[in-house]
mmCIF file of N, CA and C in Angstrom:
data_model
loop_
_atom_site.group_PDB
_atom_site.id
_atom_site.type_symbol
_atom_site.label_atom_id
_atom_site.label_comp_id
_atom_site.label_asym_id
_atom_site.label_seq_id
_atom_site.Cartn_x
_atom_site.Cartn_y
_atom_site.Cartn_z
ATOM 1 N N GLN A 1 206.496 115.063 82.891
ATOM 2 C CA GLN A 1 205.793 115.734 81.806
ATOM 3 C C GLN A 1 204.812 114.763 81.153
ATOM 4 N N VAL A 2 203.616 115.246 80.857
ATOM 5 C CA VAL A 2 202.623 114.406 80.203
ATOM 6 C C VAL A 2 201.686 115.301 79.404
ATOM 7 N N GLN A 3 201.332 114.862 78.212
ATOM 8 C CA GLN A 3 200.317 115.556 77.419
ATOM 9 C C GLN A 3 199.002 114.811 77.538
ATOM 10 N N LEU A 4 197.915 115.566 77.588
ATOM 11 C CA LEU A 4 196.590 114.990 77.774
ATOM 12 C C LEU A 4 195.675 115.439 76.633
ATOM 13 N N VAL A 5 194.953 114.505 76.064
ATOM 14 C CA VAL A 5 194.039 114.818 74.963
ATOM 15 C C VAL A 5 192.673 114.224 75.260
ATOM 16 N N GLU A 6 191.680 115.097 75.350
ATOM 17 C CA GLU A 6 190.319 114.653 75.645
ATOM 18 C C GLU A 6 189.546 114.340 74.362
ATOM 19 N N SER A 7 188.562 113.474 74.505
ATOM 20 C CA SER A 7 187.653 113.172 73.405
ATOM 21 C C SER A 7 186.327 112.709 73.988
ATOM 22 N N GLY A 8 185.302 112.678 73.140
ATOM 23 C CA GLY A 8 184.023 112.133 73.560
ATOM 24 C C GLY A 8 182.938 113.148 73.847
ATOM 25 N N GLY A 9 183.266 114.418 73.775
ATOM 26 C CA GLY A 9 182.243 115.425 74.015
ATOM 27 C C GLY A 9 181.259 115.495 72.863
ATOM 28 N N GLY A 10 180.199 116.285 73.062
ATOM 29 C CA GLY A 10 179.215 116.436 72.012
ATOM 30 C C GLY A 10 177.914 116.987 72.527
ATOM 31 N N LEU A 11 176.891 116.863 71.690
ATOM 32 C CA LEU A 11 175.550 117.340 72.025
ATOM 33 C C LEU A 11 174.665 116.142 72.358
ATOM 34 N N VAL A 12 173.969 116.229 73.468
ATOM 35 C CA VAL A 12 173.089 115.140 73.902
ATOM 36 C C VAL A 12 171.845 115.728 74.548
ATOM 37 N N GLN A 13 170.744 115.004 74.461
ATOM 38 C CA GLN A 13 169.518 115.454 75.111
ATOM 39 C C GLN A 13 169.567 115.153 76.604
ATOM 40 N N ALA A 14 168.814 115.923 77.348
ATOM 41 C CA ALA A 14 168.713 115.686 78.790
ATOM 42 C C ALA A 14 168.279 114.244 79.045
ATOM 43 N N GLY A 15 168.928 113.626 80.024
ATOM 44 C CA GLY A 15 168.654 112.231 80.331
ATOM 45 C C GLY A 15 169.569 111.260 79.618
ATOM 46 N N GLY A 16 170.315 111.759 78.657
ATOM 47 C CA GLY A 16 171.219 110.916 77.887
ATOM 48 C C GLY A 16 172.549 110.700 78.572
ATOM 49 N N SER A 17 173.450 110.027 77.852
ATOM 50 C CA SER A 17 174.763 109.684 78.397
ATOM 51 C C SER A 17 175.869 110.049 77.418
ATOM 52 N N LEU A 18 177.038 110.325 77.967
ATOM 53 C CA LEU A 18 178.258 110.519 77.202
ATOM 54 C C LEU A 18 179.404 109.903 77.978
ATOM 55 N N ARG A 19 180.422 109.489 77.237
ATOM 56 C CA ARG A 19 181.639 108.969 77.869
ATOM 57 C C ARG A 19 182.829 109.773 77.359
ATOM 58 N N LEU A 20 183.482 110.469 78.282
ATOM 59 C CA LEU A 20 184.671 111.249 77.946
ATOM 60 C C LEU A 20 185.917 110.412 78.205
ATOM 61 N N SER A 21 186.890 110.557 77.329
ATOM 62 C CA SER A 21 188.171 109.879 77.509
ATOM 63 C C SER A 21 189.298 110.893 77.486
ATOM 64 N N CYS A 22 190.320 110.620 78.258
ATOM 65 C CA CYS A 22 191.504 111.469 78.306
ATOM 66 C C CYS A 22 192.711 110.565 78.091
ATOM 67 N N ALA A 23 193.364 110.729 76.959
ATOM 68 C CA ALA A 23 194.522 109.904 76.630
ATOM 69 C C ALA A 23 195.799 110.610 77.051
ATOM 70 N N ALA A 24 196.626 109.900 77.797
ATOM 71 C CA ALA A 24 197.904 110.442 78.245
ATOM 72 C C ALA A 24 199.020 110.007 77.304
ATOM 73 N N SER A 25 200.051 110.832 77.222
ATOM 74 C CA SER A 25 201.163 110.559 76.297
ATOM 75 C C SER A 25 202.156 109.541 76.838
ATOM 76 N N ARG A 26 201.974 109.164 78.088
ATOM 77 C CA ARG A 26 202.862 108.156 78.686
ATOM 78 C C ARG A 26 202.071 107.357 79.702
ATOM 79 N N SER A 27 202.735 106.418 80.325
ATOM 80 C CA SER A 27 202.082 105.589 81.334
ATOM 81 C C SER A 27 201.516 106.447 82.458
ATOM 82 N N ILE A 28 200.298 106.110 82.873
ATOM 83 C CA ILE A 28 199.674 106.848 83.972
ATOM 84 C C ILE A 28 199.868 106.159 85.316
ATOM 85 N N SER A 29 200.626 105.078 85.318
ATOM 86 C CA SER A 29 200.783 104.311 86.552
ATOM 87 C C SER A 29 201.485 105.100 87.655
ATOM 88 N N THR A 30 202.302 106.071 87.266
ATOM 89 C CA THR A 30 203.024 106.861 88.260
ATOM 90 C C THR A 30 202.395 108.239 88.499
ATOM 91 N N ILE A 31 201.284 108.504 87.871
ATOM 92 C CA ILE A 31 200.591 109.785 88.073
ATOM 93 C C ILE A 31 199.661 109.632 89.264
ATOM 94 N N LEU A 32 199.929 110.388 90.319
ATOM 95 C CA LEU A 32 199.221 110.174 91.584
ATOM 96 C C LEU A 32 197.737 110.534 91.499
ATOM 97 N N VAL A 33 197.447 111.645 90.847
ATOM 98 C CA VAL A 33 196.067 112.126 90.820
ATOM 99 C C VAL A 33 195.697 112.526 89.399
ATOM 100 N N MET A 34 194.513 112.112 88.979
ATOM 101 C CA MET A 34 193.970 112.535 87.695
ATOM 102 C C MET A 34 192.513 112.918 87.901
ATOM 103 N N GLY A 35 192.065 113.889 87.128
ATOM 104 C CA GLY A 35 190.699 114.330 87.359
ATOM 105 C C GLY A 35 190.062 115.006 86.166
ATOM 106 N N TRP A 36 188.795 115.263 86.305
ATOM 107 C CA TRP A 36 188.000 116.002 85.325
ATOM 108 C C TRP A 36 187.432 117.251 85.985
ATOM 109 N N TYR A 37 187.589 118.363 85.294
ATOM 110 C CA TYR A 37 187.036 119.635 85.725
ATOM 111 C C TYR A 37 186.133 120.145 84.607
ATOM 112 N N ARG A 38 185.284 121.105 84.950
ATOM 113 C CA ARG A 38 184.449 121.702 83.930
ATOM 114 C C ARG A 38 184.277 123.192 84.186
ATOM 115 N N GLN A 39 184.033 123.903 83.102
ATOM 116 C CA GLN A 39 183.791 125.334 83.214
ATOM 117 C C GLN A 39 182.666 125.716 82.272
ATOM 118 N N ALA A 40 181.598 126.231 82.859
ATOM 119 C CA ALA A 40 180.460 126.709 82.088
ATOM 120 C C ALA A 40 180.645 128.198 81.802
ATOM 121 N N PRO A 41 179.994 128.706 80.776
ATOM 122 C CA PRO A 41 180.124 130.132 80.442
ATOM 123 C C PRO A 41 179.760 131.017 81.623
ATOM 124 N N GLY A 42 180.640 131.952 81.937
ATOM 125 C CA GLY A 42 180.381 132.886 83.015
ATOM 126 C C GLY A 42 180.577 132.333 84.408
ATOM 127 N N LYS A 43 181.069 131.108 84.497
ATOM 128 C CA LYS A 43 181.266 130.486 85.809
ATOM 129 C C LYS A 43 182.720 130.088 86.005
ATOM 130 N N GLN A 44 183.091 129.861 87.246
ATOM 131 C CA GLN A 44 184.443 129.409 87.556
ATOM 132 C C GLN A 44 184.582 127.923 87.252
ATOM 133 N N ARG A 45 185.810 127.521 86.976
ATOM 134 C CA ARG A 45 186.083 126.109 86.780
ATOM 135 C C ARG A 45 185.827 125.357 88.080
ATOM 136 N N GLU A 46 185.232 124.188 87.969
ATOM 137 C CA GLU A 46 184.931 123.400 89.155
ATOM 138 C C GLU A 46 185.350 121.954 88.961
ATOM 139 N N LEU A 47 185.688 121.327 90.067
ATOM 140 C CA LEU A 47 186.029 119.914 90.057
ATOM 141 C C LEU A 47 184.778 119.094 89.798
ATOM 142 N N VAL A 48 184.885 118.110 88.910
ATOM 143 C CA VAL A 48 183.789 117.183 88.662
ATOM 144 C C VAL A 48 184.063 115.857 89.356
ATOM 145 N N ALA A 49 185.240 115.283 89.083
ATOM 146 C CA ALA A 49 185.593 113.991 89.667
ATOM 147 C C ALA A 49 187.103 113.853 89.649
ATOM 148 N N ILE A 50 187.620 113.110 90.623
ATOM 149 C CA ILE A 50 189.056 112.949 90.745
ATOM 150 C C ILE A 50 189.353 111.534 91.212
ATOM 151 N N ILE A 51 190.489 110.982 90.759
ATOM 152 C CA ILE A 51 190.830 109.605 91.096
ATOM 153 C C ILE A 51 192.315 109.503 91.401
ATOM 154 N N SER A 52 192.632 108.733 92.430
ATOM 155 C CA SER A 52 194.023 108.531 92.810
ATOM 156 C C SER A 52 194.615 107.341 92.054
ATOM 157 N N SER A 53 195.916 107.152 92.200
ATOM 158 C CA SER A 53 196.568 106.014 91.562
ATOM 159 C C SER A 53 196.098 104.698 92.163
ATOM 160 N N GLY A 54 195.584 104.758 93.382
ATOM 161 C CA GLY A 54 195.071 103.561 94.024
ATOM 162 C C GLY A 54 193.609 103.280 93.746
ATOM 163 N N GLY A 55 192.972 104.189 93.011
ATOM 164 C CA GLY A 55 191.577 103.971 92.645
ATOM 165 C C GLY A 55 190.556 104.682 93.523
ATOM 166 N N ALA A 56 191.005 105.386 94.545
ATOM 167 C CA ALA A 56 190.062 106.152 95.372
ATOM 168 C C ALA A 56 189.522 107.324 94.555
ATOM 169 N N THR A 57 188.269 107.678 94.825
ATOM 170 C CA THR A 57 187.622 108.719 94.026
ATOM 171 C C THR A 57 186.889 109.744 94.894
ATOM 172 N N ASN A 58 186.729 110.924 94.340
ATOM 173 C CA ASN A 58 185.880 111.968 94.914
ATOM 174 C C ASN A 58 185.064 112.579 93.796
ATOM 175 N N TYR A 59 183.841 112.986 94.123
ATOM 176 C CA TYR A 59 182.961 113.589 93.126
ATOM 177 C C TYR A 59 182.338 114.876 93.672
ATOM 178 N N ALA A 60 182.029 115.780 92.764
ATOM 179 C CA ALA A 60 181.234 116.929 93.142
ATOM 180 C C ALA A 60 179.846 116.434 93.538
ATOM 181 N N ASP A 61 179.243 117.088 94.508
ATOM 182 C CA ASP A 61 177.918 116.657 94.969
ATOM 183 C C ASP A 61 176.908 116.644 93.817
ATOM 184 N N SER A 62 177.055 117.559 92.901
ATOM 185 C CA SER A 62 176.082 117.693 91.818
ATOM 186 C C SER A 62 176.108 116.524 90.833
ATOM 187 N N VAL A 63 177.179 115.727 90.846
ATOM 188 C CA VAL A 63 177.271 114.624 89.881
ATOM 189 C C VAL A 63 177.279 113.249 90.543
ATOM 190 N N LYS A 64 177.295 113.204 91.860
ATOM 191 C CA LYS A 64 177.316 111.913 92.558
ATOM 192 C C LYS A 64 176.129 111.058 92.151
ATOM 193 N N GLY A 65 176.414 109.799 91.868
ATOM 194 C CA GLY A 65 175.364 108.885 91.457
ATOM 195 C C GLY A 65 175.067 108.920 89.973
ATOM 196 N N ARG A 66 175.603 109.905 89.271
ATOM 197 C CA ARG A 66 175.365 110.014 87.829
ATOM 198 C C ARG A 66 176.654 109.828 87.018
ATOM 199 N N PHE A 67 177.776 110.303 87.547
ATOM 200 C CA PHE A 67 179.056 110.247 86.839
ATOM 201 C C PHE A 67 179.968 109.228 87.517
ATOM 202 N N THR A 68 180.828 108.587 86.707
ATOM 203 C CA THR A 68 181.808 107.648 87.228
ATOM 204 C C THR A 68 183.144 107.895 86.555
ATOM 205 N N ILE A 69 184.190 108.079 87.367
ATOM 206 C CA ILE A 69 185.536 108.260 86.837
ATOM 207 C C ILE A 69 186.293 106.948 86.979
ATOM 208 N N SER A 70 187.151 106.662 86.000
ATOM 209 C CA SER A 70 187.914 105.418 86.058
ATOM 210 C C SER A 70 189.233 105.584 85.317
ATOM 211 N N ARG A 71 190.176 104.731 85.672
ATOM 212 C CA ARG A 71 191.471 104.705 84.999
ATOM 213 C C ARG A 71 191.603 103.395 84.229
ATOM 214 N N ASP A 72 192.201 103.464 83.046
ATOM 215 C CA ASP A 72 192.530 102.264 82.283
ATOM 216 C C ASP A 72 194.037 102.268 82.069
ATOM 217 N N TYR A 73 194.722 101.439 82.852
ATOM 218 C CA TYR A 73 196.182 101.440 82.799
ATOM 219 C C TYR A 73 196.711 100.787 81.529
ATOM 220 N N THR A 74 195.926 99.960 80.878
ATOM 221 C CA THR A 74 196.384 99.320 79.642
ATOM 222 C C THR A 74 196.360 100.304 78.482
ATOM 223 N N LYS A 75 195.465 101.287 78.552
ATOM 224 C CA LYS A 75 195.343 102.271 77.481
ATOM 225 C C LYS A 75 195.871 103.654 77.896
ATOM 226 N N ASN A 76 196.308 103.766 79.136
ATOM 227 C CA ASN A 76 196.792 105.057 79.666
ATOM 228 C C ASN A 76 195.753 106.155 79.483
ATOM 229 N N THR A 77 194.537 105.842 79.875
ATOM 230 C CA THR A 77 193.461 106.814 79.781
ATOM 231 C C THR A 77 192.720 106.924 81.109
ATOM 232 N N VAL A 78 192.074 108.056 81.284
ATOM 233 C CA VAL A 78 191.135 108.228 82.383
ATOM 234 C C VAL A 78 189.806 108.631 81.747
ATOM 235 N N CYS A 79 188.752 107.973 82.149
ATOM 236 C CA CYS A 79 187.443 108.170 81.534
ATOM 237 C C CYS A 79 186.436 108.742 82.520
ATOM 238 N N LEU A 80 185.440 109.410 81.968
ATOM 239 C CA LEU A 80 184.345 109.923 82.772
ATOM 240 C C LEU A 80 183.050 109.489 82.104
ATOM 241 N N GLN A 81 182.365 108.536 82.720
ATOM 242 C CA GLN A 81 181.063 108.094 82.235
ATOM 243 C C GLN A 81 180.003 108.993 82.841
ATOM 244 N N MET A 82 179.242 109.637 81.984
ATOM 245 C CA MET A 82 178.243 110.604 82.445
ATOM 246 C C MET A 82 176.852 110.114 82.035
ATOM 247 N N ASN A 83 176.022 109.819 83.015
ATOM 248 C CA ASN A 83 174.659 109.353 82.786
ATOM 249 C C ASN A 83 173.665 110.376 83.325
ATOM 250 N N SER A 84 172.418 110.246 82.884
ATOM 251 C CA SER A 84 171.349 111.134 83.347
ATOM 252 C C SER A 84 171.764 112.594 83.249
ATOM 253 N N LEU A 85 172.282 112.959 82.112
ATOM 254 C CA LEU A 85 172.793 114.313 81.932
ATOM 255 C C LEU A 85 171.680 115.349 82.008
ATOM 256 N N GLU A 86 172.050 116.494 82.551
ATOM 257 C CA GLU A 86 171.122 117.609 82.750
ATOM 258 C C GLU A 86 171.659 118.837 82.017
ATOM 259 N N PRO A 87 170.789 119.764 81.638
ATOM 260 C CA PRO A 87 171.281 120.988 80.972
ATOM 261 C C PRO A 87 172.346 121.711 81.791
ATOM 262 N N GLU A 88 172.266 121.589 83.113
ATOM 263 C CA GLU A 88 173.250 122.236 83.981
ATOM 264 C C GLU A 88 174.632 121.611 83.865
ATOM 265 N N ASP A 89 174.745 120.476 83.204
ATOM 266 C CA ASP A 89 176.045 119.831 82.994
ATOM 267 C C ASP A 89 176.770 120.408 81.784
ATOM 268 N N THR A 90 176.122 121.272 81.052
ATOM 269 C CA THR A 90 176.746 121.881 79.881
ATOM 270 C C THR A 90 177.967 122.704 80.283
ATOM 271 N N ALA A 91 179.106 122.374 79.659
ATOM 272 C CA ALA A 91 180.363 123.041 80.003
ATOM 273 C C ALA A 91 181.476 122.496 79.112
ATOM 274 N N VAL A 92 182.636 123.129 79.220
ATOM 275 C CA VAL A 92 183.857 122.550 78.654
ATOM 276 C C VAL A 92 184.487 121.691 79.734
ATOM 277 N N TYR A 93 184.715 120.434 79.414
ATOM 278 C CA TYR A 93 185.282 119.489 80.360
ATOM 279 C C TYR A 93 186.763 119.281 80.035
ATOM 280 N N SER A 94 187.595 119.424 81.066
ATOM 281 C CA SER A 94 189.037 119.287 80.890
ATOM 282 C C SER A 94 189.592 118.205 81.794
ATOM 283 N N CYS A 95 190.563 117.497 81.260
ATOM 284 C CA CYS A 95 191.266 116.471 82.013
ATOM 285 C C CYS A 95 192.519 117.088 82.637
ATOM 286 N N ALA A 96 192.889 116.621 83.812
ATOM 287 C CA ALA A 96 194.065 117.140 84.489
ATOM 288 C C ALA A 96 194.811 116.008 85.185
ATOM 289 N N ALA A 97 196.096 116.225 85.387
ATOM 290 C CA ALA A 97 196.924 115.202 86.037
ATOM 291 C C ALA A 97 198.013 115.862 86.860
ATOM 292 N N GLY A 98 198.445 115.168 87.901
ATOM 293 C CA GLY A 98 199.531 115.716 88.695
ATOM 294 C C GLY A 98 199.750 114.960 89.974
ATOM 295 N N ARG A 99 200.183 115.702 90.981
ATOM 296 C CA ARG A 99 200.551 115.107 92.264
ATOM 297 C C ARG A 99 199.539 115.488 93.347
ATOM 298 N N GLY A 100 199.963 115.310 94.572
ATOM 299 C CA GLY A 100 199.113 115.648 95.693
ATOM 300 C C GLY A 100 198.227 114.492 96.081
ATOM 301 N N SER A 101 197.038 114.825 96.565
ATOM 302 C CA SER A 101 196.094 113.824 97.036
ATOM 303 C C SER A 101 194.692 114.235 96.611
ATOM 304 N N LEU A 102 193.722 113.390 96.898
ATOM 305 C CA LEU A 102 192.349 113.728 96.531
ATOM 306 C C LEU A 102 191.884 114.987 97.260
ATOM 307 N N SER A 103 192.344 115.168 98.489
ATOM 308 C CA SER A 103 191.923 116.336 99.257
ATOM 309 C C SER A 103 192.741 117.576 98.925
ATOM 310 N N ASP A 104 193.904 117.370 98.340
ATOM 311 C CA ASP A 104 194.791 118.483 97.999
ATOM 312 C C ASP A 104 195.489 118.183 96.675
ATOM 313 N N PRO A 105 194.715 118.166 95.593
ATOM 314 C CA PRO A 105 195.324 117.848 94.290
ATOM 315 C C PRO A 105 196.194 118.989 93.777
ATOM 316 N N ARG A 106 197.306 118.617 93.203
ATOM 317 C CA ARG A 106 198.223 119.606 92.616
ATOM 318 C C ARG A 106 198.419 119.215 91.165
ATOM 319 N N LEU A 107 197.528 119.733 90.338
ATOM 320 C CA LEU A 107 197.425 119.273 88.960
ATOM 321 C C LEU A 107 198.114 120.253 88.035
ATOM 322 N N GLY A 108 199.279 119.860 87.557
ATOM 323 C CA GLY A 108 200.089 120.753 86.742
ATOM 324 C C GLY A 108 199.945 120.545 85.245
ATOM 325 N N PHE A 109 199.235 119.499 84.862
ATOM 326 C CA PHE A 109 199.101 119.180 83.439
ATOM 327 C C PHE A 109 197.622 119.147 83.072
ATOM 328 N N TRP A 110 197.306 119.832 81.967
ATOM 329 C CA TRP A 110 195.910 119.972 81.564
ATOM 330 C C TRP A 110 195.746 119.703 80.074
ATOM 331 N N GLY A 111 194.600 119.152 79.723
ATOM 332 C CA GLY A 111 194.244 119.006 78.327
ATOM 333 C C GLY A 111 193.568 120.270 77.820
ATOM 334 N N GLN A 112 193.217 120.271 76.544
ATOM 335 C CA GLN A 112 192.607 121.438 75.919
ATOM 336 C C GLN A 112 191.122 121.548 76.202
ATOM 337 N N GLY A 113 190.509 120.456 76.573
ATOM 338 C CA GLY A 113 189.087 120.493 76.897
ATOM 339 C C GLY A 113 188.215 119.986 75.756
ATOM 340 N N THR A 114 187.026 119.525 76.133
ATOM 341 C CA THR A 114 186.043 119.068 75.151
ATOM 342 C C THR A 114 184.668 119.585 75.566
ATOM 343 N N GLN A 115 183.907 120.054 74.601
ATOM 344 C CA GLN A 115 182.614 120.669 74.893
ATOM 345 C C GLN A 115 181.542 119.607 75.084
ATOM 346 N N VAL A 116 180.785 119.765 76.137
ATOM 347 C CA VAL A 116 179.599 118.940 76.385
ATOM 348 C C VAL A 116 178.397 119.870 76.449
ATOM 349 N N THR A 117 177.416 119.615 75.610
ATOM 350 C CA THR A 117 176.208 120.416 75.582
ATOM 351 C C THR A 117 174.999 119.512 75.771
ATOM 352 N N VAL A 118 174.187 119.833 76.770
ATOM 353 C CA VAL A 118 173.000 119.039 77.073
ATOM 354 C C VAL A 118 171.774 119.901 76.800
ATOM 355 N N SER A 119 170.954 119.450 75.878
ATOM 356 C CA SER A 119 169.758 120.207 75.517
ATOM 357 C C SER A 119 168.559 119.730 76.328
ATOM 358 N N SER A 120 167.667 120.663 76.602
ATOM 359 C CA SER A 120 166.484 120.319 77.413
ATOM 360 C C SER A 120 165.326 119.859 76.538
#
């Protein structure tokens, strides 16, 4: 069992940057997979980035080269650094954690989400 709390969302102009953080209620060292998903109005939730306990990562094609996911084991957080933001990145971003693998994540724990709005 783990509780996840996101922070760092907000309003930013296109081309700007934001850093999202997801704080876990316990050590993340034993959590196999952690990730960030997003859902825009009227659209399905989609994977943004995912990271394994060993540090391997996968990204959605739309964010490759712009977003970076990372784990901080000293703070029990997973972060998403978002650069060169585009209006199409506007969505509610949620943190998730669980088992499985990068190719088959089984994420049973979710945060409440944080709004990211990118203005043109």
